[in-house]
Coordinates of C-alpha atoms and ligand atoms in Angstrom, one line a residue:
X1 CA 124.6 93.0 116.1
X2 CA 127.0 95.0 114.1
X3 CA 130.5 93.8 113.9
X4 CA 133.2 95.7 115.3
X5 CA 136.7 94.5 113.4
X6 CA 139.1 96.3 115.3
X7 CA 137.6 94.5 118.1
X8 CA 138.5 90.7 116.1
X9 CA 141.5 91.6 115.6
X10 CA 142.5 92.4 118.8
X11 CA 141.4 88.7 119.6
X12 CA 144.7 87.7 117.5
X13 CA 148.3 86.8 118.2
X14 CA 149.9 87.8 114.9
X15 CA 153.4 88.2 114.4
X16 CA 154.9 91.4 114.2
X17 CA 156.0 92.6 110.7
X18 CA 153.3 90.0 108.6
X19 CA 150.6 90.6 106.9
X20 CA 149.0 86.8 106.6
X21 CA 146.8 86.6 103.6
X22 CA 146.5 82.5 104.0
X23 CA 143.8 82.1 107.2
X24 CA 142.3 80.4 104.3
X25 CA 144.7 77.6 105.2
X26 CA 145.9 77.6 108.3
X27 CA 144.1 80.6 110.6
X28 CA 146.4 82.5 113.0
X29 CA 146.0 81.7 116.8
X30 CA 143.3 83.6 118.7
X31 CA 144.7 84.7 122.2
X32 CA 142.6 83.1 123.9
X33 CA 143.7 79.4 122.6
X34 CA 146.9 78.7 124.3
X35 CA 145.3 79.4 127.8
X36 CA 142.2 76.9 127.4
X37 CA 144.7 74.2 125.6
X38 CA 146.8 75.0 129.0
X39 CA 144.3 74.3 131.3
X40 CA 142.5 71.3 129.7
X41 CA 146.6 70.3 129.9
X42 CA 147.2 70.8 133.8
X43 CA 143.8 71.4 135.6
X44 CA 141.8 68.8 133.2
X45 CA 143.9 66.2 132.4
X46 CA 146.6 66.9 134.9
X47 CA 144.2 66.8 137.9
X48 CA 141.0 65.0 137.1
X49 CA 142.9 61.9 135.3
X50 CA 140.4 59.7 133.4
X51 CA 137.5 61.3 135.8
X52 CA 137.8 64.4 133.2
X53 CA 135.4 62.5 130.4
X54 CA 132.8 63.2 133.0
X55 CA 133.8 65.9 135.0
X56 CA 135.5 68.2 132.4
X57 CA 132.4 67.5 130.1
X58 CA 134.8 65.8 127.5
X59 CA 132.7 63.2 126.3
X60 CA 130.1 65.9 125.3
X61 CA 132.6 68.1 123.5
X62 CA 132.4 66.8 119.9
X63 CA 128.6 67.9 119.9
X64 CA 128.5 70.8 122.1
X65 CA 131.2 72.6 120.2
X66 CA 129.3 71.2 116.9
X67 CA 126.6 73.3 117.6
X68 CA 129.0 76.7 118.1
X69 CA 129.6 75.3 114.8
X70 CA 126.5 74.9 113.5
X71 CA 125.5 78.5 114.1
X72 CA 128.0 79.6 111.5
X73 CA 127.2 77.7 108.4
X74 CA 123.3 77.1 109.0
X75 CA 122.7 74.2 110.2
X76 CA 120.0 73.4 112.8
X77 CA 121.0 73.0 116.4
X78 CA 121.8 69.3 117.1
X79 CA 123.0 68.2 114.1
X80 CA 126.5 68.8 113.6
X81 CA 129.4 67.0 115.2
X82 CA 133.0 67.5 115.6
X83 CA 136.0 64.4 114.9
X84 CA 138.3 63.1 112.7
X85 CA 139.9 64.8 109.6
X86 CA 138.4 66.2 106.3
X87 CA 139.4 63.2 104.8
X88 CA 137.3 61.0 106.8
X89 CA 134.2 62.8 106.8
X90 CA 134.1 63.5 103.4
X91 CA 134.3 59.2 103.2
X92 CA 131.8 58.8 105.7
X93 CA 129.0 61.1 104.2
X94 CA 129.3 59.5 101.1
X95 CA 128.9 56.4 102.1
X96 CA 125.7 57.1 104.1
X97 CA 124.4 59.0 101.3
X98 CA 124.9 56.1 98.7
X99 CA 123.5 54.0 101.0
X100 CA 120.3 56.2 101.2
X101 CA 120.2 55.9 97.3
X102 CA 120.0 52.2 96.9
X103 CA 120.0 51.3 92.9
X104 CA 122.1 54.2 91.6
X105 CA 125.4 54.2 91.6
X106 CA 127.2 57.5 90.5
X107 CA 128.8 59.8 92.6
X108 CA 129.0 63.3 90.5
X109 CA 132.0 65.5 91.8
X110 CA 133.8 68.5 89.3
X111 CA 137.2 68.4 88.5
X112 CA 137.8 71.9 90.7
X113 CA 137.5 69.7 93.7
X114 CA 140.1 69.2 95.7
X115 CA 141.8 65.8 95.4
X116 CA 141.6 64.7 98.9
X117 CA 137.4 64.2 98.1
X118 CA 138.0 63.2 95.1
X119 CA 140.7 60.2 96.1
X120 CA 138.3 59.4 99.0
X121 CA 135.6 58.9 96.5
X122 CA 137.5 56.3 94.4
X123 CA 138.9 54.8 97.3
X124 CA 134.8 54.1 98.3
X125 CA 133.8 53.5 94.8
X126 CA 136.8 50.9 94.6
X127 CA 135.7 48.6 98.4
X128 CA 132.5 48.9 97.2
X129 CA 133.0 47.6 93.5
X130 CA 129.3 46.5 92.2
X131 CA 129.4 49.5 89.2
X132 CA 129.8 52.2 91.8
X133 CA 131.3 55.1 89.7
X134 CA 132.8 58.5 90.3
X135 CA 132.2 60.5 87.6
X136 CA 133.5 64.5 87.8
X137 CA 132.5 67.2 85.2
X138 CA 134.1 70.6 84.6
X139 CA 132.7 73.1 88.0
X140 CA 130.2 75.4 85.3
X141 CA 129.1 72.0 84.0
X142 CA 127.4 70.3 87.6
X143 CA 124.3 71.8 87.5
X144 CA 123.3 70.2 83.9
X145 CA 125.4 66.6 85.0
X146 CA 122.9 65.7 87.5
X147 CA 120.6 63.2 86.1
X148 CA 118.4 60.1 87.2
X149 CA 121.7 58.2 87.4
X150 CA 123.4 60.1 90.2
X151 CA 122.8 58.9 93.5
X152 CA 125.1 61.5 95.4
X153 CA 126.7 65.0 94.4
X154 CA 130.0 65.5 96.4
X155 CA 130.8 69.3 95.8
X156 CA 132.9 71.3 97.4
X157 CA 131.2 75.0 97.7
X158 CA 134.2 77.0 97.3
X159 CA 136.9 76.3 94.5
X160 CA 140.2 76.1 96.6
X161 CA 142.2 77.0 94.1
X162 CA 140.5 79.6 92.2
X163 CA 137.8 80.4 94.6
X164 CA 134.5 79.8 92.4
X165 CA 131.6 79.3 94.3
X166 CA 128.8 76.8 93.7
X167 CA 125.0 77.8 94.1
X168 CA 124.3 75.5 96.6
X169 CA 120.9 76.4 96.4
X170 CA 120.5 75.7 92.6
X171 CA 122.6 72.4 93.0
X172 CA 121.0 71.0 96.0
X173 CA 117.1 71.8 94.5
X174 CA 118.4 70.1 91.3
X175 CA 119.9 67.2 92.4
X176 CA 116.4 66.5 94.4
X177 CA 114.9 67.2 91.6
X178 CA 116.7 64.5 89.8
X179 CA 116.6 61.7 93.0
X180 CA 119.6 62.6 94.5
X181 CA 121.2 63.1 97.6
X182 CA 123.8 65.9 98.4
X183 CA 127.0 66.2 100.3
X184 CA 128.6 69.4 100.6
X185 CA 132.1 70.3 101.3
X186 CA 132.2 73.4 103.6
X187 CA 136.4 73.9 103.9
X188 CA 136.5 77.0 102.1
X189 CA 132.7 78.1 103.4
X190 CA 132.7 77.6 107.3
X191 CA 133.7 81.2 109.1
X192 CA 134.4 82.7 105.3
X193 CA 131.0 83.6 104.1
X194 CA 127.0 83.7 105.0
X195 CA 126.3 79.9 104.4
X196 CA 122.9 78.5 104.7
X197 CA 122.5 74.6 105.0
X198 CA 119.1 74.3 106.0
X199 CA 117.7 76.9 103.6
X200 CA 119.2 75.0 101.1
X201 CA 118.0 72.1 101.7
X202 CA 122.0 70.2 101.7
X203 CA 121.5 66.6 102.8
X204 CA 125.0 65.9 104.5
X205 CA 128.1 68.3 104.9
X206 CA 131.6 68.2 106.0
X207 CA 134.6 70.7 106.7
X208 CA 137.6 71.3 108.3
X209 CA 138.1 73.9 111.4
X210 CA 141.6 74.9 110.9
X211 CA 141.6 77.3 107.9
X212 CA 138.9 79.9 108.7
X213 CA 138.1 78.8 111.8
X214 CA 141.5 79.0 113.5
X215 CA 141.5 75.2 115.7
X216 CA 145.3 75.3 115.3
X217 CA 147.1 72.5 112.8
X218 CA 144.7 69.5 112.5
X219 CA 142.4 70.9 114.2
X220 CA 139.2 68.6 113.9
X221 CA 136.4 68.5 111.0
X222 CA 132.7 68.6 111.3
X223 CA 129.6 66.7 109.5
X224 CA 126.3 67.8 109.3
X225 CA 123.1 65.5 108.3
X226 CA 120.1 66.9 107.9
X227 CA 117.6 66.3 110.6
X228 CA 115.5 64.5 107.8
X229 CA 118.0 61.8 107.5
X230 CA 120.0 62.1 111.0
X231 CA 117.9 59.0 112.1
X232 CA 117.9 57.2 109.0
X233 CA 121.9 57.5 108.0
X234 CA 123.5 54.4 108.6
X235 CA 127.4 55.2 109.6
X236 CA 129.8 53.2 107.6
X237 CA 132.9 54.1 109.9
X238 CA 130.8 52.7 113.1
X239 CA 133.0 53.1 115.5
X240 CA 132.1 52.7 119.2
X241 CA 131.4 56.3 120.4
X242 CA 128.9 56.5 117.6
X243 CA 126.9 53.8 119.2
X244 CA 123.6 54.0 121.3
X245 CA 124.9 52.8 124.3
X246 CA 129.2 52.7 124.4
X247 CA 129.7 51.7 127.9
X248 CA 127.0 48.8 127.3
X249 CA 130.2 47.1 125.1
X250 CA 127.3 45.2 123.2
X251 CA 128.9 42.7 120.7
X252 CA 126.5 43.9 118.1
X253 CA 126.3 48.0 116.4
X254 CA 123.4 50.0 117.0
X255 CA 123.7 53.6 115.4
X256 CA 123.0 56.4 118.5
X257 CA 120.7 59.1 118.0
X258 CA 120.8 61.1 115.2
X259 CA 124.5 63.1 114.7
X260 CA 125.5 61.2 117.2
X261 CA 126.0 58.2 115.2
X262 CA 128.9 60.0 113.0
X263 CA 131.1 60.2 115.7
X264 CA 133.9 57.5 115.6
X265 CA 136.5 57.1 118.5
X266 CA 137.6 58.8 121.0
X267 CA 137.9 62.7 120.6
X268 CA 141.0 64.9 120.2
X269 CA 139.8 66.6 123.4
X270 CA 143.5 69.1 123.3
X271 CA 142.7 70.1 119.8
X272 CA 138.7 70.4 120.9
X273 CA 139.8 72.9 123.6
X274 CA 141.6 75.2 121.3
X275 CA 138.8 75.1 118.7
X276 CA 136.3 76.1 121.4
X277 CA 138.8 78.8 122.3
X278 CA 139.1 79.9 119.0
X279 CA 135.5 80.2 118.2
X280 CA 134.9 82.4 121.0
X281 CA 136.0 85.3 118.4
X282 CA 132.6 84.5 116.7
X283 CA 130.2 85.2 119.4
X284 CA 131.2 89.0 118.3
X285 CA 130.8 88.6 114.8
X286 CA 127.4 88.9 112.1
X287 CA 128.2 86.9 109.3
X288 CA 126.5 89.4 107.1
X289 CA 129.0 91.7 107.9
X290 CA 131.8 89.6 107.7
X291 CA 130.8 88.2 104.1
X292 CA 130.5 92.5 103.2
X293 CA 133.8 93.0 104.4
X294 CA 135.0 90.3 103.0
X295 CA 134.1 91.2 99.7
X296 CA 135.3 94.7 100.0
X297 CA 138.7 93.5 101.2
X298 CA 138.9 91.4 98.1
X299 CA 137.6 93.8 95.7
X300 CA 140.3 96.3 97.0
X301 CA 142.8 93.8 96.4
X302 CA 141.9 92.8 93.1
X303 CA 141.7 96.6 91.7
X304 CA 145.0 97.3 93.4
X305 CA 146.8 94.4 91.8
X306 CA 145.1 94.9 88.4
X307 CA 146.3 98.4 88.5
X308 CA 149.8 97.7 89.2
X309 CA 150.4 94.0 88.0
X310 CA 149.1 93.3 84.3
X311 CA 151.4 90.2 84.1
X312 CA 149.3 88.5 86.9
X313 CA 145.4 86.8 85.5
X314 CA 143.1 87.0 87.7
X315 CA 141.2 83.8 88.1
X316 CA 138.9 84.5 90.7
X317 CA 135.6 85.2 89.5
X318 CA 134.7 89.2 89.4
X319 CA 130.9 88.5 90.4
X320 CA 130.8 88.5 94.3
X321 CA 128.0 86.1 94.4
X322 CA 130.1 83.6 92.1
X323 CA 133.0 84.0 94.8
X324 CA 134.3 82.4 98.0
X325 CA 136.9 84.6 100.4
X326 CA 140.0 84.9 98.1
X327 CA 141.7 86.1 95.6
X328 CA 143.9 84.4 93.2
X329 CA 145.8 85.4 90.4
X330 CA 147.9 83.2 87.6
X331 CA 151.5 83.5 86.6
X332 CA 153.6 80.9 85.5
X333 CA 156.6 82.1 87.7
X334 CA 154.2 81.8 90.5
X335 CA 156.0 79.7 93.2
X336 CA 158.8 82.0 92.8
X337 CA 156.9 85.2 93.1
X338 CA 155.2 83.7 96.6
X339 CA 158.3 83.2 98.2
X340 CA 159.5 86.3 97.4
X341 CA 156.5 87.9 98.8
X342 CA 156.8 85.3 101.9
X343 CA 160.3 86.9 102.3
X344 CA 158.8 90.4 102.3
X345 CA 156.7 89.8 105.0
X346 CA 153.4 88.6 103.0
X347 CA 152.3 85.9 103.2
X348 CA 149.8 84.1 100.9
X349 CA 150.4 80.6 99.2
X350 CA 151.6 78.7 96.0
X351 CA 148.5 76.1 94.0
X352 CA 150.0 74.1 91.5
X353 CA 150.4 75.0 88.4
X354 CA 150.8 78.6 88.8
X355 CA 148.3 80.0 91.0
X356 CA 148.7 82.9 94.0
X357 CA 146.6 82.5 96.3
X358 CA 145.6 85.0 98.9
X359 CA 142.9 84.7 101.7
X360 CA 141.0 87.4 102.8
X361 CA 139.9 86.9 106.4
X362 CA 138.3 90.2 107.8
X363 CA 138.3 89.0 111.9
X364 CA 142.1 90.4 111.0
X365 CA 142.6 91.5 107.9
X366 CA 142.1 95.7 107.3
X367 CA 142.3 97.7 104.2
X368 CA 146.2 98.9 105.6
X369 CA 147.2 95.7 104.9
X370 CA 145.3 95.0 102.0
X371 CA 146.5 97.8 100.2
X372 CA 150.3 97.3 101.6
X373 CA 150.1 93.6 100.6
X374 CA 149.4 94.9 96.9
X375 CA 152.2 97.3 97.2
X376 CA 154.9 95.0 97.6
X377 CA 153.4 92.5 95.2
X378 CA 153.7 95.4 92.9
X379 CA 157.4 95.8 93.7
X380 CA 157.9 92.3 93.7
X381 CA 156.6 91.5 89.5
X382 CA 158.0 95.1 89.0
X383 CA 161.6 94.6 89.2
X384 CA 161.7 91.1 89.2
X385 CA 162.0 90.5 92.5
X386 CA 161.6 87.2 92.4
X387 CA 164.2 86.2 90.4
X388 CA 166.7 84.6 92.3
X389 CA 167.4 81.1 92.9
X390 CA 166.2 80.6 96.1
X391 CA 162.9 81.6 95.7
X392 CA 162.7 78.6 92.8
X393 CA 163.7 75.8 95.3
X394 CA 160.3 73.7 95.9
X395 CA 159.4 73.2 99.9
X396 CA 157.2 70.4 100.7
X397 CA 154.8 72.2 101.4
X398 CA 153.6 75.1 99.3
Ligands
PLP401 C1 141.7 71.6 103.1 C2 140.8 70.6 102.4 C3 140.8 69.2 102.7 C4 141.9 68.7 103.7 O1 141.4 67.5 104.3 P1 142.1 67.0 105.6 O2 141.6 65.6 105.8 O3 141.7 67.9 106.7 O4 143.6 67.1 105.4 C5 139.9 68.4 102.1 N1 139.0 68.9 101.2 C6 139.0 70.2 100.9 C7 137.9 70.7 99.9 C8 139.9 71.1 101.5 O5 139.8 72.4 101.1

C-alpha cells in the first residue's frame, strides 16, 4: 500500500485560514466523526435504550477498537484495550508490572517524562510504602540506570517536550537483561511513527488517542500487555468489567481473560464511537510512509526556521532515528512568540520554560503549509511581532 496524503487530508474538517501544527495534542476532527457520534446518539442510544450494550455491540467496543489500535503501534491482535485516561493506565501497568517483579522495588523513569507518569508513580510508590522507590535519571542516562535493583522502567518513547526518542529496542533488551519488566508510554508514538511493540519485546504499554489519533477531547487511552504476561498480570484497578464473568455479580474478583482483565467500568461508548470514526483515516495509510513523510515535513521545517530564525535553538534532536514527530525550538520569549503566531493563523503550542512546539502530522499536514508556517514565524521573531502585551498574558492552558 502506498499512501496517498491528499487523500488523508481530505478525510479532515480543518478550519479555513489555519495551519495546525499541534495534532500532537489535540488532532483535528476527521469528517467522518460527528456522523458516527450522531448516530450512536439518536439510532443507538436513542432507540435501542440499554438493549444497545448488546445489540449496538457496545460491550465489545473497548477491545474491538483496541485491536484497530493495535495494528498501528505493533502489538499482537488481542491484546490491547481501550478505557479510562492516560493517567490511569499509566498507574495500572505499573502496578501489574511491580507486582510481576516481587522483591525489587524501583521504578526507573527520566526526568523528560512527563509529569502526569511521573506523579502517578509516586502516588503508587507512596499506597504502597514497603521501600518502593521512584527513581528518574536524565533521558541519555536510562539505558546505563537499569540495574539488578529496578523492577519496572516507566519511559515514555517520545520526549513531549523536546521530542527525543528512546530506543525502545535497546531499553527494553536491557532492562531484561537486568530482571526487569517494562512499561512504555506510547502518547507521542501511537499514529506518529512506525512503532513495534512485539519486535521489541515491551512488556506493558499505554497511550492516549486524542493527540495523533484524533478521538476528539478526552478521547480514551489504551494498554497493551504482552501476550506472555496477559494471563499472568494481576489488575490492581479491578473493577467489574475486567472480571471473568460481570453479570455473575460474584462477591469475590477473578481477573478475565487476558487484556480483558485491564478494563475497569463501564466504557465511554460516545467518545468510543468517534475514536472508531476517527481511525477509519488509517485503513488508507502505511506507517512506513507516514514516519518518511513525517520526517521530511520536519526536516523542511527545521532548515526553513534555521535559515530565517537564528534567535530560536533548536532542541529537537537532528538524527531522525533519535526523533519523534515534532519540532521544537527554544526562546525565552516563547509564550509570547506562540500567541503571536496563534494570532496569525498558526498554530503550534507553548512548554514551559520556553519551548515552541510544533507537531508535524502528515494525514494533513503538506510542505505548503510547512513552509508558510516558517514564513510567518520568520516575520513574527523578525520584527518583533510578538511584542505586545497581549500576547504575554498566560491562559490556562498553554
Ligand atoms: C498527553 C500525555 C498524558 C496525559 O494523560 P491524560 O491522563 O490523558 O490526561 C500523560 N502522559 C504523557 C506522556 C502524555 O504525553
Amino acid at each position: 500500500m502506498t499512501t496517498d496524503f491528499d487523500a488523508t487530508k481530505a478525510m479532515f474538517d480543518l478550519p479555513e485560514g489555519v495551519i495546525y501544527l499541534d495534532g500532537n495534542s489535540l488532532g483535528p476532527l476527521p469528517r467522518g466523526v460527528a456522523d458516527r457520534v450522531g448516530r450512536a446518539i439518536t439510532a443507538e442510544w436513542g432507540q435501542m435504550l440499554i438493549t444497545g450494550w448488546n445489540k449496538a455491540g457496545w460491550m465489545d467496543m473497548p477491545a474491538r477498537v483496541g485491536d484497530r489500535i493495535a495494528r498501528l503501534i505493533g502489538a499482537e491482535p488481542g491484546h490491547v484495550v481501550m478505557g479510562d485516561t492516560l493517567s490511569i493506565k499509566v498507574y495500572q501497568a505499573l502496578a501489574s508490572a511491580l507486582e510481576m517483579n516481587p522483591g525489587r522495588k524501583v521504578i526507573l523513569s527520566d526526568t523528560g517524562n512527563f509529569p502526569s507518569d511521573l506523579y502517578m508513580a509516586d502516588g503508587l510508590v507512596r499506597t504502597l510504602g514497603q521501600g518502593y522507590a521512584l527513581r528518574t535519571v536524565a533521558p541519555e542516562d536510562v539505558l546505563d540506570a537499569i540495574d539488578d535493583t529496578v523492577a519496572v522502567t516507566l519511559i515514555t518513547e517520545v520526549d513531549y517536550r523536546t521530542g527525543r526518542r528512546h530506543d525502545m529496542k535497546a531499553i527494553t533488551a536491557r532492562a531484561h537483561a537486568m530482571g526487569a519488566l517494562t512499561v512504555w508510554d506510547l502518547a507521542h508514538s501511537a499514529g506518529a511513527l512506525d512503532c513495534d511493540l512485539s519486535g521489541a519485546q515491551a512488556d506493558f504499554a499505554v497511550g492516549c488517542t486524542y493527540k495523533y489519533l484524533n478521538s476528539g477531547p478526552g478521547g480514551p487511552a489504551f494498554i497493551y500487555v504482552a501476550p506472555r504476561h496477559a494471563d499472568r498480570a494481576r489488575p490492581a484497578l479491578s473493577g467489574w468489567l475486567g472480571h471473568a464473568a460481570p453479570f455473575a455479580f460474584d462477591l469475590d474478583y477473578r481477573p478475565g481473560a487476558g487484556i480483558e482483565r485491564m478494563r475497569v467500568g463501564t466504557p465511554p461508548i460516545l467518545q468510543l464511537a468517534a475514536l472508531d470514526a476517527a481511525l477509519d483515516v488509517w485503513d488508507h495509510v502505511a506507517m512506513a510512509d507516514l514516519r518518511a513523510r513525517s520526517l521530511a515535513l520536519s526536516d523542511a521545517f527545521i532548515a526553513a526556521v534555521e535559515r530565517a530564525c537564528p534567535d530560536l535553538t533548536l532542541t529537537t534532536p537532528r538524527d531522525p532515528a533519535m526523533r519523534g514527530s515534532q519540532a521544537s525550538f527554544r526562546h525565552p520569549q516563547g509564550y509570547a512568540i506562540m500567541q503571536s503566531l496563534i494570532a496569525r493563523g498558526v498554530i503550534g503550542d507553548f512548554r514551559a520554560p520556553d519551548i515552541l512546539r510544533f507537531g508535524f502530522t502528515p494525514l494533513f499536514i503538506g510542505f505548503d503549509e510547512v513552509e508558510r508556517a516558517a514564513t510567518i514565524l520568520a516575520e513574527v521573531m523578525a520584527n518583533r511581532l510578538w511584542d505586545r502585551p497581549e500576547y504575554h498574558a498566560r491562559a490556562k492552558v498553554t
